[in-house]
Amino acid sequence: MDNKQIIITEKSLDLAELNHQIQSGQGEHGASVIFTGSVRIADGEHGLVAMHLEHYPGMTENELKKIVDNTKSRWDLNKTLVVHRVGRLLPGEPIVFVGVSSLHRQSAFEAAQYIMDFLKHQATFWKKEIYFKNGQNQAVWVSAKESDNKALERW
Amino acid sequence: MIRIKVLFFANFRELLDCSSLSVELDESASIGDLCDRIKDKGDSWFSLFANVKSDLNSRVKIAVNQEMATLEYSLKNDDEVAFFPPVTGG
């Protein structure tokens, strides 16, 4: 298989189609793990109107490719697919999809987690949240979390 | 002289009101030299680049030609330098 493993897109993610890409042909590889991350409806006391995702074209693809290559050298995987939205997203919409398949579940679980942990730390995306507050829309850049750095220590 | 392309992302781009910039520097200038040069472009530039050494990694990330880099990196003609805050994707 040599399908595209990394996709950065402004279009809504078609989860059924992405699931199918990972899960088709289960007979050969036995286990698959799918992770999707979505825009939370409300963060804190104010309602989220939208999220804007910016990235560094070129570098983002390079960083994701490094992560996928490292993952494949660590675990014996069959399929690997990482899809990330950019642009304007609405509450509830998927931001990121990670799908992996392998012979047994252990490597699929671990590989999916490894990809997400490193994506959070290394892939050049930045989120801006738009809230409706005091009668108007206000934009806030999301701050990086210390817990995301800590998540790397287990690897 | 060497010519460097400088990019800014996310809140840095908004703070500086600048997404890209072309800068001329002496041969083999470092990223630190580049920060010294651009810090005097205005108050917001100063706030970001005057103390970049202590802010490195916690507040400011640097890439050269789309690979992570440090302040000591020795620049070459046509290098692409990017400054951005810690990433928040996923």
PDB file of C-alpha atoms in Angstrom:
ATOM      1  CA  MET A   1       0.000   0.000   0.000  1.00  0.00           C
ATOM      2  CA  ASP A   2       1.257   3.452  -0.758  1.00  0.00           C
ATOM      3  CA  ASN A   3      -1.748   5.678  -0.148  1.00  0.00           C
ATOM      4  CA  LYS A   4      -1.146   9.189   1.095  1.00  0.00           C
ATOM      5  CA  GLN A   5      -0.327   9.008   4.821  1.00  0.00           C
ATOM      6  CA  ILE A   6      -0.497  12.710   5.684  1.00  0.00           C
ATOM      7  CA  ILE A   7      -3.271  15.095   4.652  1.00  0.00           C
ATOM      8  CA  ILE A   8      -3.701  18.739   5.670  1.00  0.00           C
ATOM      9  CA  THR A   9      -6.996  20.132   4.452  1.00  0.00           C
ATOM     10  CA  GLU A  10      -9.426  23.048   4.716  1.00  0.00           C
ATOM     11  CA  LYS A  11     -12.342  20.700   4.000  1.00  0.00           C
ATOM     12  CA  SER A  12     -14.488  18.986   6.652  1.00  0.00           C
ATOM     13  CA  LEU A  13     -13.191  15.507   7.517  1.00  0.00           C
ATOM     14  CA  ASP A  14     -15.335  12.651   6.215  1.00  0.00           C
ATOM     15  CA  LEU A  15     -14.837  10.279   9.165  1.00  0.00           C
ATOM     16  CA  ALA A  16     -16.744   7.402   7.555  1.00  0.00           C
ATOM     17  CA  GLU A  17     -14.467   7.550   4.537  1.00  0.00           C
ATOM     18  CA  LEU A  18     -11.299   7.873   6.673  1.00  0.00           C
ATOM     19  CA  ASN A  19     -12.389   4.966   8.907  1.00  0.00           C
ATOM     20  CA  HIS A  20     -12.966   2.903   5.802  1.00  0.00           C
ATOM     21  CA  GLN A  21      -9.453   3.655   4.514  1.00  0.00           C
ATOM     22  CA  ILE A  22      -7.956   2.269   7.733  1.00  0.00           C
ATOM     23  CA  GLN A  23     -10.377  -0.568   8.411  1.00  0.00           C
ATOM     24  CA  SER A  24     -10.859  -2.029   4.945  1.00  0.00           C
ATOM     25  CA  GLY A  25      -9.071  -5.352   4.524  1.00  0.00           C
ATOM     26  CA  GLN A  26      -9.163  -6.175   8.268  1.00  0.00           C
ATOM     27  CA  GLY A  27      -8.530  -9.794   7.422  1.00  0.00           C
ATOM     28  CA  GLU A  28      -4.808  -9.194   6.868  1.00  0.00           C
ATOM     29  CA  HIS A  29      -3.990  -6.973   9.826  1.00  0.00           C
ATOM     30  CA  GLY A  30      -6.427  -7.805  12.635  1.00  0.00           C
ATOM     31  CA  ALA A  31      -6.304  -4.624  14.684  1.00  0.00           C
ATOM     32  CA  SER A  32      -6.969  -0.971  13.982  1.00  0.00           C
ATOM     33  CA  VAL A  33      -7.133   2.065  16.245  1.00  0.00           C
ATOM     34  CA  ILE A  34      -8.788   5.324  15.245  1.00  0.00           C
ATOM     35  CA  PHE A  35      -8.444   8.597  17.150  1.00  0.00           C
ATOM     36  CA  THR A  36     -10.416  11.735  16.324  1.00  0.00           C
ATOM     37  CA  GLY A  37     -10.073  15.071  18.096  1.00  0.00           C
ATOM     38  CA  SER A  38     -12.907  17.586  17.728  1.00  0.00           C
ATOM     39  CA  VAL A  39     -13.656  21.211  18.581  1.00  0.00           C
ATOM     40  CA  ARG A  40     -15.326  21.313  22.005  1.00  0.00           C
ATOM     41  CA  ILE A  41     -18.730  23.003  22.032  1.00  0.00           C
ATOM     42  CA  ALA A  42     -17.918  25.140  25.078  1.00  0.00           C
ATOM     43  CA  ASP A  43     -14.649  25.757  26.884  1.00  0.00           C
ATOM     44  CA  GLY A  44     -15.261  27.476  30.194  1.00  0.00           C
ATOM     45  CA  GLU A  45     -18.068  29.929  30.798  1.00  0.00           C
ATOM     46  CA  HIS A  46     -18.322  31.467  27.332  1.00  0.00           C
ATOM     47  CA  GLY A  47     -19.642  29.749  24.262  1.00  0.00           C
ATOM     48  CA  LEU A  48     -17.211  29.031  21.476  1.00  0.00           C
ATOM     49  CA  VAL A  49     -18.297  30.524  18.142  1.00  0.00           C
ATOM     50  CA  ALA A  50     -15.534  29.073  15.988  1.00  0.00           C
ATOM     51  CA  MET A  51     -11.928  27.965  15.933  1.00  0.00           C
ATOM     52  CA  HIS A  52      -9.293  29.086  13.477  1.00  0.00           C
ATOM     53  CA  LEU A  53      -6.361  26.802  12.731  1.00  0.00           C
ATOM     54  CA  GLU A  54      -3.199  28.226  11.218  1.00  0.00           C
ATOM     55  CA  HIS A  55      -0.147  26.214  10.165  1.00  0.00           C
ATOM     56  CA  TYR A  56       3.302  26.532   8.588  1.00  0.00           C
ATOM     57  CA  PRO A  57       2.853  25.015   5.115  1.00  0.00           C
ATOM     58  CA  GLY A  58       5.794  22.786   4.258  1.00  0.00           C
ATOM     59  CA  MET A  59       7.174  22.463   7.770  1.00  0.00           C
ATOM     60  CA  THR A  60       3.949  20.925   9.072  1.00  0.00           C
ATOM     61  CA  GLU A  61       4.089  18.188   6.434  1.00  0.00           C
ATOM     62  CA  ASN A  62       7.809  17.588   7.193  1.00  0.00           C
ATOM     63  CA  GLU A  63       7.206  17.277  10.931  1.00  0.00           C
ATOM     64  CA  LEU A  64       4.237  14.942  10.467  1.00  0.00           C
ATOM     65  CA  LYS A  65       6.251  12.790   8.065  1.00  0.00           C
ATOM     66  CA  LYS A  66       9.063  12.499  10.636  1.00  0.00           C
ATOM     67  CA  ILE A  67       6.542  11.441  13.283  1.00  0.00           C
ATOM     68  CA  VAL A  68       4.945   8.849  10.985  1.00  0.00           C
ATOM     69  CA  ASP A  69       8.373   7.515   9.924  1.00  0.00           C
ATOM     70  CA  ASN A  70       9.476   7.196  13.567  1.00  0.00           C
ATOM     71  CA  THR A  71       6.210   5.457  14.434  1.00  0.00           C
ATOM     72  CA  LYS A  72       6.633   2.946  11.614  1.00  0.00           C
ATOM     73  CA  SER A  73      10.195   2.170  12.631  1.00  0.00           C
ATOM     74  CA  ARG A  74       9.038   1.490  16.216  1.00  0.00           C
ATOM     75  CA  TRP A  75       5.967  -0.625  15.530  1.00  0.00           C
ATOM     76  CA  ASP A  76       5.166  -3.025  12.747  1.00  0.00           C
ATOM     77  CA  LEU A  77       2.202  -1.236  11.193  1.00  0.00           C
ATOM     78  CA  ASN A  78       0.130  -1.920   8.155  1.00  0.00           C
ATOM     79  CA  LYS A  79      -1.761   1.332   7.436  1.00  0.00           C
ATOM     80  CA  THR A  80      -1.067   4.776   8.871  1.00  0.00           C
ATOM     81  CA  LEU A  81      -3.126   7.885   8.165  1.00  0.00           C
ATOM     82  CA  VAL A  82      -2.890  11.341   9.753  1.00  0.00           C
ATOM     83  CA  VAL A  83      -5.382  14.020   8.654  1.00  0.00           C
ATOM     84  CA  HIS A  84      -5.490  17.539  10.138  1.00  0.00           C
ATOM     85  CA  ARG A  85      -7.875  20.413   9.463  1.00  0.00           C
ATOM     86  CA  VAL A  86      -6.763  24.008   8.934  1.00  0.00           C
ATOM     87  CA  GLY A  87      -8.817  27.169   8.446  1.00  0.00           C
ATOM     88  CA  ARG A  88     -12.129  27.934  10.161  1.00  0.00           C
ATOM     89  CA  LEU A  89     -13.842  25.148  12.150  1.00  0.00           C
ATOM     90  CA  LEU A  90     -17.159  25.130  13.962  1.00  0.00           C
ATOM     91  CA  PRO A  91     -17.869  23.565  17.375  1.00  0.00           C
ATOM     92  CA  GLY A  92     -18.242  19.788  17.078  1.00  0.00           C
ATOM     93  CA  GLU A  93     -16.212  19.497  13.864  1.00  0.00           C
ATOM     94  CA  PRO A  94     -13.296  17.046  13.806  1.00  0.00           C
ATOM     95  CA  ILE A  95      -9.841  18.683  13.888  1.00  0.00           C
ATOM     96  CA  VAL A  96      -7.594  15.669  13.636  1.00  0.00           C
ATOM     97  CA  PHE A  97      -7.852  12.028  12.590  1.00  0.00           C
ATOM     98  CA  VAL A  98      -5.196   9.417  13.332  1.00  0.00           C
ATOM     99  CA  GLY A  99      -5.711   5.865  12.138  1.00  0.00           C
ATOM    100  CA  VAL A 100      -3.316   2.925  12.308  1.00  0.00           C
ATOM    101  CA  SER A 101      -3.671  -0.772  11.679  1.00  0.00           C
ATOM    102  CA  SER A 102      -1.427  -3.661  12.635  1.00  0.00           C
ATOM    103  CA  LEU A 103      -1.408  -7.377  13.285  1.00  0.00           C
ATOM    104  CA  HIS A 104      -2.253  -7.076  17.007  1.00  0.00           C
ATOM    105  CA  ARG A 105      -3.991  -4.446  19.138  1.00  0.00           C
ATOM    106  CA  GLN A 106      -1.062  -3.503  21.387  1.00  0.00           C
ATOM    107  CA  SER A 107       1.028  -1.958  18.635  1.00  0.00           C
ATOM    108  CA  ALA A 108      -2.002  -0.194  17.119  1.00  0.00           C
ATOM    109  CA  PHE A 109      -2.970   1.408  20.468  1.00  0.00           C
ATOM    110  CA  GLU A 110       0.591   2.479  21.222  1.00  0.00           C
ATOM    111  CA  ALA A 111       1.328   3.786  17.738  1.00  0.00           C
ATOM    112  CA  ALA A 112      -1.838   5.937  17.659  1.00  0.00           C
ATOM    113  CA  GLN A 113      -0.969   7.430  21.050  1.00  0.00           C
ATOM    114  CA  TYR A 114       2.646   8.052  20.038  1.00  0.00           C
ATOM    115  CA  ILE A 115       1.543   9.876  16.879  1.00  0.00           C
ATOM    116  CA  MET A 116      -0.878  12.114  18.818  1.00  0.00           C
ATOM    117  CA  ASP A 117       1.649  12.882  21.584  1.00  0.00           C
ATOM    118  CA  PHE A 118       4.284  14.005  19.092  1.00  0.00           C
ATOM    119  CA  LEU A 119       1.789  15.791  16.837  1.00  0.00           C
ATOM    120  CA  LYS A 120       0.694  17.888  19.833  1.00  0.00           C
ATOM    121  CA  HIS A 121       4.295  18.801  20.586  1.00  0.00           C
ATOM    122  CA  GLN A 122       5.944  19.152  17.169  1.00  0.00           C
ATOM    123  CA  ALA A 123       3.491  19.726  14.329  1.00  0.00           C
ATOM    124  CA  THR A 124       3.366  23.442  13.442  1.00  0.00           C
ATOM    125  CA  PHE A 125      -0.330  24.178  13.988  1.00  0.00           C
ATOM    126  CA  TRP A 126      -1.763  27.003  16.082  1.00  0.00           C
ATOM    127  CA  LYS A 127      -5.353  27.320  17.322  1.00  0.00           C
ATOM    128  CA  LYS A 128      -7.260  30.546  17.794  1.00  0.00           C
ATOM    129  CA  GLU A 129     -10.615  30.338  19.556  1.00  0.00           C
ATOM    130  CA  ILE A 130     -13.396  32.840  18.848  1.00  0.00           C
ATOM    131  CA  TYR A 131     -15.724  33.418  21.807  1.00  0.00           C
ATOM    132  CA  PHE A 132     -18.890  35.465  22.115  1.00  0.00           C
ATOM    133  CA  LYS A 133     -18.247  37.556  25.219  1.00  0.00           C
ATOM    134  CA  ASN A 134     -19.626  40.895  26.454  1.00  0.00           C
ATOM    135  CA  GLY A 135     -21.771  41.270  23.377  1.00  0.00           C
ATOM    136  CA  GLN A 136     -19.030  40.710  20.833  1.00  0.00           C
ATOM    137  CA  ASN A 137     -16.715  38.125  19.323  1.00  0.00           C
ATOM    138  CA  GLN A 138     -13.279  37.896  20.935  1.00  0.00           C
ATOM    139  CA  ALA A 139     -10.328  35.936  19.615  1.00  0.00           C
ATOM    140  CA  VAL A 140      -7.906  34.134  21.939  1.00  0.00           C
ATOM    141  CA  TRP A 141      -4.816  32.192  20.836  1.00  0.00           C
ATOM    142  CA  VAL A 142      -4.676  28.863  22.649  1.00  0.00           C
ATOM    143  CA  SER A 143      -1.636  28.425  24.939  1.00  0.00           C
ATOM    144  CA  ALA A 144       0.493  25.300  24.796  1.00  0.00           C
ATOM    145  CA  LYS A 145      -0.065  22.944  27.734  1.00  0.00           C
ATOM    146  CA  GLU A 146       2.722  21.657  29.969  1.00  0.00           C
ATOM    147  CA  SER A 147       0.873  18.316  30.122  1.00  0.00           C
ATOM    148  CA  ASP A 148       1.438  17.926  26.359  1.00  0.00           C
ATOM    149  CA  ASN A 149       5.211  18.184  26.872  1.00  0.00           C
ATOM    150  CA  LYS A 150       5.033  15.735  29.768  1.00  0.00           C
ATOM    151  CA  ALA A 151       3.170  13.246  27.582  1.00  0.00           C
ATOM    152  CA  LEU A 152       6.382  12.704  25.587  1.00  0.00           C
ATOM    153  CA  GLU A 153       8.318  11.428  28.589  1.00  0.00           C
ATOM    154  CA  ARG A 154       6.714   8.001  28.443  1.00  0.00           C
ATOM    155  CA  TRP A 155       8.241   7.360  25.015  1.00  0.00           C
TER     156      TRP A 155
ATOM    157  CA  MET B   1      26.061  40.279   2.682  1.00  0.00           C
ATOM    158  CA  ILE B   2      23.433  37.556   2.847  1.00  0.00           C
ATOM    159  CA  ARG B   3      19.694  37.908   2.390  1.00  0.00           C
ATOM    160  CA  ILE B   4      17.344  36.044   4.755  1.00  0.00           C
ATOM    161  CA  LYS B   5      13.604  35.493   4.508  1.00  0.00           C
ATOM    162  CA  VAL B   6      11.918  35.762   7.918  1.00  0.00           C
ATOM    163  CA  LEU B   7       8.418  34.404   8.661  1.00  0.00           C
ATOM    164  CA  PHE B   8       6.145  34.954  11.665  1.00  0.00           C
ATOM    165  CA  PHE B   9       3.192  32.784  12.638  1.00  0.00           C
ATOM    166  CA  ALA B  10       0.093  32.856  14.854  1.00  0.00           C
ATOM    167  CA  ASN B  11       0.103  35.502  17.620  1.00  0.00           C
ATOM    168  CA  PHE B  12       3.603  36.660  16.624  1.00  0.00           C
ATOM    169  CA  ARG B  13       2.291  37.553  13.169  1.00  0.00           C
ATOM    170  CA  GLU B  14      -0.616  39.449  14.730  1.00  0.00           C
ATOM    171  CA  LEU B  15       1.506  41.157  17.398  1.00  0.00           C
ATOM    172  CA  LEU B  16       4.053  42.387  14.827  1.00  0.00           C
ATOM    173  CA  ASP B  17       1.434  42.936  12.107  1.00  0.00           C
ATOM    174  CA  CYS B  18       3.905  41.206   9.777  1.00  0.00           C
ATOM    175  CA  SER B  19       3.879  37.748   8.182  1.00  0.00           C
ATOM    176  CA  SER B  20       7.169  37.930   6.304  1.00  0.00           C
ATOM    177  CA  LEU B  21      10.214  40.117   5.967  1.00  0.00           C
ATOM    178  CA  SER B  22      13.475  40.207   4.019  1.00  0.00           C
ATOM    179  CA  VAL B  23      16.615  41.065   6.033  1.00  0.00           C
ATOM    180  CA  GLU B  24      20.213  41.657   4.911  1.00  0.00           C
ATOM    181  CA  LEU B  25      22.913  40.513   7.317  1.00  0.00           C
ATOM    182  CA  ASP B  26      26.680  40.065   7.375  1.00  0.00           C
ATOM    183  CA  GLU B  27      28.063  36.751   6.163  1.00  0.00           C
ATOM    184  CA  SER B  28      27.591  33.917   8.679  1.00  0.00           C
ATOM    185  CA  ALA B  29      25.445  35.999  11.039  1.00  0.00           C
ATOM    186  CA  SER B  30      23.597  33.907  13.627  1.00  0.00           C
ATOM    187  CA  ILE B  31      19.900  33.808  14.496  1.00  0.00           C
ATOM    188  CA  GLY B  32      20.877  35.771  17.611  1.00  0.00           C
ATOM    189  CA  ASP B  33      22.286  38.505  15.337  1.00  0.00           C
ATOM    190  CA  LEU B  34      19.042  38.474  13.352  1.00  0.00           C
ATOM    191  CA  CYS B  35      17.027  38.978  16.574  1.00  0.00           C
ATOM    192  CA  ASP B  36      19.323  41.876  17.523  1.00  0.00           C
ATOM    193  CA  ARG B  37      18.695  43.478  14.152  1.00  0.00           C
ATOM    194  CA  ILE B  38      14.899  43.252  14.129  1.00  0.00           C
ATOM    195  CA  LYS B  39      14.274  44.050  17.822  1.00  0.00           C
ATOM    196  CA  ASP B  40      14.517  47.809  17.152  1.00  0.00           C
ATOM    197  CA  LYS B  41      11.729  47.876  14.571  1.00  0.00           C
ATOM    198  CA  GLY B  42       9.179  48.902  17.228  1.00  0.00           C
ATOM    199  CA  ASP B  43       7.856  48.219  20.727  1.00  0.00           C
ATOM    200  CA  SER B  44       6.201  44.908  19.872  1.00  0.00           C
ATOM    201  CA  TRP B  45       9.384  43.771  18.095  1.00  0.00           C
ATOM    202  CA  PHE B  46      11.429  44.697  21.135  1.00  0.00           C
ATOM    203  CA  SER B  47       9.087  42.807  23.465  1.00  0.00           C
ATOM    204  CA  LEU B  48       9.482  39.675  21.382  1.00  0.00           C
ATOM    205  CA  PHE B  49      13.158  39.744  20.388  1.00  0.00           C
ATOM    206  CA  ALA B  50      15.100  41.675  23.067  1.00  0.00           C
ATOM    207  CA  ASN B  51      15.057  38.730  25.502  1.00  0.00           C
ATOM    208  CA  VAL B  52      14.629  35.933  23.048  1.00  0.00           C
ATOM    209  CA  LYS B  53      17.407  33.885  24.637  1.00  0.00           C
ATOM    210  CA  SER B  54      15.549  33.447  27.934  1.00  0.00           C
ATOM    211  CA  ASP B  55      12.219  32.924  26.177  1.00  0.00           C
ATOM    212  CA  LEU B  56      13.532  30.244  23.856  1.00  0.00           C
ATOM    213  CA  ASN B  57      11.406  27.079  23.877  1.00  0.00           C
ATOM    214  CA  SER B  58       9.003  28.321  26.542  1.00  0.00           C
ATOM    215  CA  ARG B  59       7.653  31.240  24.507  1.00  0.00           C
ATOM    216  CA  VAL B  60       9.577  31.438  21.251  1.00  0.00           C
ATOM    217  CA  LYS B  61      10.378  28.665  18.784  1.00  0.00           C
ATOM    218  CA  ILE B  62      12.741  29.035  15.840  1.00  0.00           C
ATOM    219  CA  ALA B  63      12.990  27.082  12.598  1.00  0.00           C
ATOM    220  CA  VAL B  64      15.507  27.435   9.762  1.00  0.00           C
ATOM    221  CA  ASN B  65      14.509  26.029   6.389  1.00  0.00           C
ATOM    222  CA  GLN B  66      11.588  24.313   8.137  1.00  0.00           C
ATOM    223  CA  GLU B  67      13.720  22.476  10.709  1.00  0.00           C
ATOM    224  CA  MET B  68      13.886  23.451  14.400  1.00  0.00           C
ATOM    225  CA  ALA B  69      16.993  25.544  15.159  1.00  0.00           C
ATOM    226  CA  THR B  70      18.803  27.394  17.948  1.00  0.00           C
ATOM    227  CA  LEU B  71      20.064  30.983  18.332  1.00  0.00           C
ATOM    228  CA  GLU B  72      23.620  29.897  17.471  1.00  0.00           C
ATOM    229  CA  TYR B  73      22.667  28.667  14.002  1.00  0.00           C
ATOM    230  CA  SER B  74      24.933  30.288  11.400  1.00  0.00           C
ATOM    231  CA  LEU B  75      22.807  31.703   8.582  1.00  0.00           C
ATOM    232  CA  LYS B  76      23.422  31.311   4.866  1.00  0.00           C
ATOM    233  CA  ASN B  77      22.123  33.310   1.905  1.00  0.00           C
ATOM    234  CA  ASP B  78      18.458  32.546   1.082  1.00  0.00           C
ATOM    235  CA  ASP B  79      17.792  30.794   4.410  1.00  0.00           C
ATOM    236  CA  GLU B  80      14.162  30.852   5.564  1.00  0.00           C
ATOM    237  CA  VAL B  81      13.895  31.638   9.286  1.00  0.00           C
ATOM    238  CA  ALA B  82      10.568  31.284  11.111  1.00  0.00           C
ATOM    239  CA  PHE B  83       9.601  32.528  14.577  1.00  0.00           C
ATOM    240  CA  PHE B  84       6.513  31.100  16.242  1.00  0.00           C
ATOM    241  CA  PRO B  85       4.970  30.315  19.638  1.00  0.00           C
ATOM    242  CA  PRO B  86       4.782  26.734  20.986  1.00  0.00           C
ATOM    243  CA  VAL B  87       2.443  24.702  18.788  1.00  0.00           C
ATOM    244  CA  THR B  88      -1.174  23.950  19.742  1.00  0.00           C
ATOM    245  CA  GLY B  89      -2.525  21.582  17.082  1.00  0.00           C
ATOM    246  CA  GLY B  90      -4.366  18.301  17.401  1.00  0.00           C
TER     247      GLY B  90
END
